[in-house]
Amino acid sequence: MADSPLRLLRARVGAGVAAAFGADVEPPESLVVPTSDPRHGDYTCPAAMSLARTLRRPPHELAERLAAALDLADVCDPPEVVRPGFVNLRLRRSWLESQVVAMVGDDRLGIGPVAEPVRVVVDYSGPNVAKQMHVGHLRSTIIGDSLGNVLEFLGHEVERVNHLGDWGTQFGMLIAHVEDVHPGGLGGAGTEVEDLEALYRTANARFSEDPAFRDRARQRVVDLQSGEPAARAAWQWMVDLSMARNQEVYDLLGVRSLVTRGESSYQPLLADVVAELEAAGLVVVDDGAKCVFVEGFTNKAGEPLPLIVQKADGAYNYATTDLAALRSRVEQGARRLVYVTDAGQAQHFAMVFAVAARAGWLPPDVEAAHVAFGLVLGEGGGRLRTRSGDTVRLHGLLDEAVARARAFLVARAAERGEPVPADIDEVARAVGVGAVKYGDLSQNRQSNYVFSYDRMLTLKGNTAPYLQYAYARIRSILREAGRDGDGGTAAEAVTVSLGEPQEADLARRLVATGDVLERVVDDYLPSHLSAHLYELAQAFHQFYEHCPVLRAEAAVRRSRLALCEVTAASLRRGLGLLGIEVPERI
RNA sequence: GCCCCCGUAGCUCAGGGGAUAGAGCACCGGCCUCCGGAGCCGGGUGCGUAGGUUCGAAUCCUACCGGGGGCGCCA
């Protein structure tokens, strides 16, 4: 098993601090950090500077003492103490070589599972019944999916939940409207989701314009919630139709282990949730609605803001559902709750978490995180819309990306005078969908970003196609060498020799993947991983440029082939964790 | 009005309290007798403003400016 450098160095340097200054000295927060400049080594320990005050000694002296106390000879070259008080560390060539050797043929790339795996619920995607998935669901789905992948890879027990919007006021108005326009009952097999959407739009318009209709819609919500058969049947029809269409999108995206547990499934728990809040004395009835007022939240007028848990008409809303879901997830052993929704819901989740904590449903050892993300913007700067002003459907958006990728592949084959590859549709899908995913995941999720096919699908720079190409290129080398089979290298003893600086640079990137994955789940930022993979691909290209592989003499060739293998495996694994496929040939 | 997020190079964006703030795109020059040139090598400009905390701030705090989002029975 290989060790991620940061994990290893932090443990060793922590021990060094205790040895040099006593076990009672509080170790500083940043024990070891990567350097910003290779001239300062690979990693550095700035601890002496922060300890200078408490220990009342000059930082340089402390750094010297720390360096002398470090037990790192197997991992690093002798530490270098630099003013004002840095202890700079450089990984030993022999250590890097042994790490790369350990990664060859290892499906996990030498990355061990976390010491304390926990049960994690990742809640993402969450489309609404009666509406097609649109671009707004893109970010939730792919960010949530990749976070689930990384958490799972690190050894956690991950449950991916699709909190389907299959409940609420919208169904009251839909049912009421459908009863008006289809008095004979719901339509047959031919009904498409487009029709559901048209019904939704009309129903919505009526709801906002017609008070009588609004009252009836609200009544039908209550009917649905009490299990009235006609309302229930109409509802189920809509859910099935909608999910069948959503499944096409999930198939296209390669989203697999997402389990649908819609809002409706929490319905039996809602009354109890409110009853418990009432029993805890948290509920105040205001304008007929049952509210929980939470400190620190105010409305426009500066008055306390309520979390409404039961509306004046008796119906429950999404706050109640979210509380019920949270409570049941914790009861079932989850120790980490991850909600991937747009940033506009930040206040809602902050309030839900606060209420849950006060009700005792969210104990301190359970982490609840709202993983918020910004909007997807059009090239003009506003929300992404079609030319006619509609929201962009996710299915169409992905189809367009695949079509563009395919057109490129066809054009390139023609340029080279080659036939169109037999698997072009598969490759085009991997490239097109991968480009969309990577274009999103490589952004800081908190900011809005501008959606651009041209930028995502460009073949240069930090894009999925660039990384997929880098992978295909490496695989091509391995094929030439007859190393593309399973365990091709395992048959002979692997030795790695990092004689050239480009080889060592590549190796430093390769061994850092485990550290990067830990950061991804600490910060809930897949962009850390995309940045790492891009740097890895760049390091590979530099290596490739300066270090011939196939033409090298036998021992060097074996070593470089091992580097190629581990790089390819790292790219495949890393992109896989982002939910992106890597074709063997492009 | 209050709350949240964002503001870094001409453009799109990275950046973990640590040293001289990095990529890509675009622009200008090199490199194909060479494993896939979607590549490599070189070229320069910047942390919204003003304070504060700190040995050290793009990063933390405060105020302001600019952009986006949210703010009582939609989710």
mmCIF file of C-alpha atoms in Angstrom, chain A residues 137-330:
data_model
loop_
_atom_site.group_PDB
_atom_site.id
_atom_site.type_symbol
_atom_site.label_atom_id
_atom_site.label_comp_id
_atom_site.label_asym_id
_atom_site.label_seq_id
_atom_site.Cartn_x
_atom_site.Cartn_y
_atom_site.Cartn_z
ATOM 1 C CA HIS A 137 -30.648 19.736 -12.862
ATOM 2 C CA LEU A 138 -27.346 19.314 -14.640
ATOM 3 C CA ARG A 139 -25.152 20.645 -11.895
ATOM 4 C CA SER A 140 -26.894 18.872 -9.049
ATOM 5 C CA THR A 141 -26.774 15.562 -10.873
ATOM 6 C CA ILE A 142 -23.155 15.549 -11.935
ATOM 7 C CA ILE A 143 -21.705 17.241 -8.858
ATOM 8 C CA GLY A 144 -23.633 14.902 -6.594
ATOM 9 C CA ASP A 145 -22.704 11.881 -8.646
ATOM 10 C CA SER A 146 -18.997 12.643 -8.615
ATOM 11 C CA LEU A 147 -18.966 13.436 -4.892
ATOM 12 C CA GLY A 148 -20.720 10.125 -4.312
ATOM 13 C CA ASN A 149 -18.101 8.382 -6.436
ATOM 14 C CA VAL A 150 -15.185 9.876 -4.526
ATOM 15 C CA LEU A 151 -16.729 9.248 -1.105
ATOM 16 C CA GLU A 152 -17.364 5.664 -2.102
ATOM 17 C CA PHE A 153 -13.867 5.197 -3.492
ATOM 18 C CA LEU A 154 -12.439 6.447 -0.211
ATOM 19 C CA GLY A 155 -14.313 3.679 1.554
ATOM 20 C CA HIS A 156 -17.457 5.352 2.842
ATOM 21 C CA GLU A 157 -20.827 3.682 2.656
ATOM 22 C CA VAL A 158 -22.622 5.910 0.216
ATOM 23 C CA GLU A 159 -26.331 6.104 -0.432
ATOM 24 C CA ARG A 160 -27.298 8.257 -3.398
ATOM 25 C CA VAL A 161 -30.809 9.553 -3.052
ATOM 26 C CA ASN A 162 -32.908 11.129 -5.744
ATOM 27 C CA HIS A 163 -35.243 13.351 -3.762
ATOM 28 C CA LEU A 164 -37.810 13.420 -6.503
ATOM 29 C CA GLY A 165 -40.222 16.348 -6.461
ATOM 30 C CA ASP A 166 -43.291 14.168 -6.507
ATOM 31 C CA TRP A 167 -45.358 15.880 -3.848
ATOM 32 C CA GLY A 168 -46.788 19.246 -2.973
ATOM 33 C CA THR A 169 -49.055 22.032 -4.060
ATOM 34 C CA GLN A 170 -48.189 21.597 -7.732
ATOM 35 C CA PHE A 171 -50.002 18.261 -7.754
ATOM 36 C CA GLY A 172 -53.114 19.793 -6.330
ATOM 37 C CA MET A 173 -53.371 22.175 -9.217
ATOM 38 C CA LEU A 174 -52.354 19.523 -11.725
ATOM 39 C CA ILE A 175 -54.967 17.109 -10.525
ATOM 40 C CA ALA A 176 -57.633 19.813 -10.389
ATOM 41 C CA HIS A 177 -56.758 20.972 -13.865
ATOM 42 C CA VAL A 178 -56.627 17.482 -15.330
ATOM 43 C CA GLU A 179 -60.039 16.791 -13.898
ATOM 44 C CA ASP A 180 -61.350 19.791 -15.838
ATOM 45 C CA VAL A 181 -59.751 19.056 -19.177
ATOM 46 C CA HIS A 182 -59.926 15.262 -19.052
ATOM 47 C CA PRO A 183 -63.127 14.581 -17.130
ATOM 48 C CA GLY A 184 -63.244 11.037 -18.492
ATOM 49 C CA GLY A 185 -59.998 10.105 -16.795
ATOM 50 C CA LEU A 186 -56.361 10.229 -17.630
ATOM 51 C CA GLY A 187 -55.075 9.708 -21.135
ATOM 52 C CA GLY A 188 -53.752 6.528 -22.631
ATOM 53 C CA ALA A 189 -50.342 5.342 -23.572
ATOM 54 C CA GLY A 190 -49.623 8.080 -26.060
ATOM 55 C CA THR A 191 -49.289 10.859 -23.562
ATOM 56 C CA GLU A 192 -45.852 12.407 -23.534
ATOM 57 C CA VAL A 193 -44.061 14.430 -20.964
ATOM 58 C CA GLU A 194 -44.443 17.423 -23.211
ATOM 59 C CA ASP A 195 -48.160 17.155 -22.582
ATOM 60 C CA LEU A 196 -47.594 17.004 -18.866
ATOM 61 C CA GLU A 197 -45.566 20.151 -19.115
ATOM 62 C CA ALA A 198 -48.282 21.914 -21.084
ATOM 63 C CA LEU A 199 -50.782 20.869 -18.440
ATOM 64 C CA TYR A 200 -48.462 22.181 -15.783
ATOM 65 C CA ARG A 201 -48.108 25.563 -17.445
ATOM 66 C CA THR A 202 -51.822 25.991 -17.902
ATOM 67 C CA ALA A 203 -52.590 24.782 -14.413
ATOM 68 C CA ASN A 204 -50.014 27.157 -13.030
ATOM 69 C CA ALA A 205 -51.560 30.070 -14.892
ATOM 70 C CA ARG A 206 -54.996 29.217 -13.616
ATOM 71 C CA PHE A 207 -53.638 28.859 -10.118
ATOM 72 C CA SER A 208 -52.267 32.362 -10.089
ATOM 73 C CA GLU A 209 -55.319 33.946 -11.757
ATOM 74 C CA ASP A 210 -58.366 32.117 -10.474
ATOM 75 C CA PRO A 211 -59.045 32.138 -6.713
ATOM 76 C CA ALA A 212 -61.720 29.459 -6.967
ATOM 77 C CA PHE A 213 -59.369 27.166 -8.837
ATOM 78 C CA ARG A 214 -56.686 27.887 -6.278
ATOM 79 C CA ASP A 215 -58.959 26.758 -3.465
ATOM 80 C CA ARG A 216 -59.849 23.574 -5.286
ATOM 81 C CA ALA A 217 -56.196 22.873 -6.072
ATOM 82 C CA ARG A 218 -55.368 23.196 -2.409
ATOM 83 C CA GLN A 219 -58.200 20.837 -1.561
ATOM 84 C CA ARG A 220 -56.871 18.281 -4.039
ATOM 85 C CA VAL A 221 -53.451 18.452 -2.341
ATOM 86 C CA VAL A 222 -55.118 17.547 0.912
ATOM 87 C CA ASP A 223 -57.062 14.792 -0.861
ATOM 88 C CA LEU A 224 -53.863 13.404 -2.328
ATOM 89 C CA GLN A 225 -52.207 13.457 1.044
ATOM 90 C CA SER A 226 -55.089 11.621 2.617
ATOM 91 C CA GLY A 227 -54.939 8.941 -0.056
ATOM 92 C CA GLU A 228 -58.134 9.677 -1.943
ATOM 93 C CA PRO A 229 -58.067 7.076 -4.775
ATOM 94 C CA ALA A 230 -58.761 9.251 -7.810
ATOM 95 C CA ALA A 231 -56.228 11.852 -6.808
ATOM 96 C CA ARG A 232 -53.751 9.123 -6.018
ATOM 97 C CA ALA A 233 -54.178 7.421 -9.390
ATOM 98 C CA ALA A 234 -53.701 10.653 -11.302
ATOM 99 C CA TRP A 235 -50.574 11.332 -9.301
ATOM 100 C CA GLN A 236 -49.043 7.897 -9.919
ATOM 101 C CA TRP A 237 -49.622 8.241 -13.633
ATOM 102 C CA MET A 238 -47.688 11.484 -13.686
ATOM 103 C CA VAL A 239 -44.828 10.085 -11.614
ATOM 104 C CA ASP A 240 -44.347 7.026 -13.834
ATOM 105 C CA LEU A 241 -44.456 9.002 -17.036
ATOM 106 C CA SER A 242 -42.006 11.544 -15.775
ATOM 107 C CA MET A 243 -39.500 9.059 -14.392
ATOM 108 C CA ALA A 244 -39.462 7.080 -17.608
ATOM 109 C CA ARG A 245 -38.300 10.193 -19.393
ATOM 110 C CA ASN A 246 -35.780 11.117 -16.729
ATOM 111 C CA GLN A 247 -34.252 7.676 -17.020
ATOM 112 C CA GLU A 248 -33.180 8.463 -20.567
ATOM 113 C CA VAL A 249 -31.171 11.380 -19.258
ATOM 114 C CA TYR A 250 -29.578 9.309 -16.510
ATOM 115 C CA ASP A 251 -28.644 6.659 -19.064
ATOM 116 C CA LEU A 252 -27.038 9.280 -21.258
ATOM 117 C CA LEU A 253 -25.155 10.691 -18.296
ATOM 118 C CA GLY A 254 -24.119 7.282 -17.039
ATOM 119 C CA VAL A 255 -25.710 7.935 -13.653
ATOM 120 C CA ARG A 256 -26.436 4.531 -12.220
ATOM 121 C CA SER A 257 -26.795 3.874 -8.531
ATOM 122 C CA LEU A 258 -29.114 6.755 -7.801
ATOM 123 C CA VAL A 259 -32.058 5.495 -5.787
ATOM 124 C CA THR A 260 -35.336 7.327 -6.108
ATOM 125 C CA ARG A 261 -36.899 8.184 -2.813
ATOM 126 C CA GLY A 262 -39.316 10.947 -3.571
ATOM 127 C CA GLU A 263 -40.833 13.464 -1.258
ATOM 128 C CA SER A 264 -43.981 11.362 -1.227
ATOM 129 C CA SER A 265 -42.197 8.563 0.602
ATOM 130 C CA TYR A 266 -41.813 10.766 3.659
ATOM 131 C CA GLN A 267 -45.500 11.598 3.730
ATOM 132 C CA PRO A 268 -46.348 9.119 6.521
ATOM 133 C CA LEU A 269 -43.760 10.778 8.748
ATOM 134 C CA LEU A 270 -44.849 14.382 8.350
ATOM 135 C CA ALA A 271 -47.557 14.521 10.992
ATOM 136 C CA ASP A 272 -45.173 13.025 13.497
ATOM 137 C CA VAL A 273 -42.450 15.525 12.605
ATOM 138 C CA VAL A 274 -44.796 18.408 13.335
ATOM 139 C CA ALA A 275 -46.113 16.730 16.480
ATOM 140 C CA GLU A 276 -42.600 16.309 17.800
ATOM 141 C CA LEU A 277 -41.739 19.908 17.073
ATOM 142 C CA GLU A 278 -44.866 20.951 18.902
ATOM 143 C CA ALA A 279 -44.056 18.707 21.832
ATOM 144 C CA ALA A 280 -40.645 20.323 22.005
ATOM 145 C CA GLY A 281 -42.348 23.685 22.250
ATOM 146 C CA LEU A 282 -40.814 24.967 19.040
ATOM 147 C CA VAL A 283 -44.005 25.609 17.087
ATOM 148 C CA VAL A 284 -45.807 28.935 16.935
ATOM 149 C CA VAL A 285 -49.053 29.295 14.994
ATOM 150 C CA ASP A 286 -48.948 32.440 12.885
ATOM 151 C CA ASP A 287 -51.656 33.399 10.370
ATOM 152 C CA GLY A 288 -52.905 29.834 10.718
ATOM 153 C CA ALA A 289 -49.583 28.292 9.721
ATOM 154 C CA LYS A 290 -47.465 26.254 12.075
ATOM 155 C CA CYS A 291 -44.076 27.890 12.205
ATOM 156 C CA VAL A 292 -40.734 27.376 13.849
ATOM 157 C CA PHE A 293 -38.916 30.645 14.372
ATOM 158 C CA VAL A 294 -35.171 30.313 14.327
ATOM 159 C CA GLU A 295 -32.806 32.831 15.752
ATOM 160 C CA GLY A 296 -30.725 34.662 13.191
ATOM 161 C CA PHE A 297 -33.185 34.619 10.312
ATOM 162 C CA THR A 298 -35.217 37.694 9.432
ATOM 163 C CA ASN A 299 -37.498 38.785 6.614
ATOM 164 C CA LYS A 300 -37.677 42.004 4.619
ATOM 165 C CA ALA A 301 -39.109 43.936 7.507
ATOM 166 C CA GLY A 302 -36.476 42.680 9.921
ATOM 167 C CA GLU A 303 -38.966 40.444 11.675
ATOM 168 C CA PRO A 304 -38.077 36.865 12.641
ATOM 169 C CA LEU A 305 -38.402 34.485 9.730
ATOM 170 C CA PRO A 306 -40.364 31.296 10.228
ATOM 171 C CA LEU A 307 -39.737 27.874 8.857
ATOM 172 C CA ILE A 308 -43.286 26.880 7.998
ATOM 173 C CA VAL A 309 -43.868 23.208 8.764
ATOM 174 C CA GLN A 310 -47.598 23.061 8.188
ATOM 175 C CA LYS A 311 -49.508 25.499 6.052
ATOM 176 C CA ALA A 312 -52.720 27.244 7.040
ATOM 177 C CA ASP A 313 -54.707 24.838 4.842
ATOM 178 C CA GLY A 314 -53.292 21.875 6.715
ATOM 179 C CA ALA A 315 -50.906 20.758 3.980
ATOM 180 C CA TYR A 316 -47.250 20.107 4.624
ATOM 181 C CA ASN A 317 -44.524 21.634 2.556
ATOM 182 C CA TYR A 318 -40.957 20.952 1.572
ATOM 183 C CA ALA A 319 -39.558 22.097 4.903
ATOM 184 C CA THR A 320 -41.536 19.371 6.626
ATOM 185 C CA THR A 321 -40.422 16.830 4.072
ATOM 186 C CA ASP A 322 -36.777 17.835 4.363
ATOM 187 C CA LEU A 323 -36.976 17.576 8.138
ATOM 188 C CA ALA A 324 -38.575 14.147 7.909
ATOM 189 C CA ALA A 325 -35.972 12.983 5.417
ATOM 190 C CA LEU A 326 -33.145 14.302 7.549
ATOM 191 C CA ARG A 327 -34.462 12.662 10.671
ATOM 192 C CA SER A 328 -34.957 9.310 9.005
ATOM 193 C CA ARG A 329 -31.512 9.387 7.382
ATOM 194 C CA VAL A 330 -29.862 10.035 10.726
#
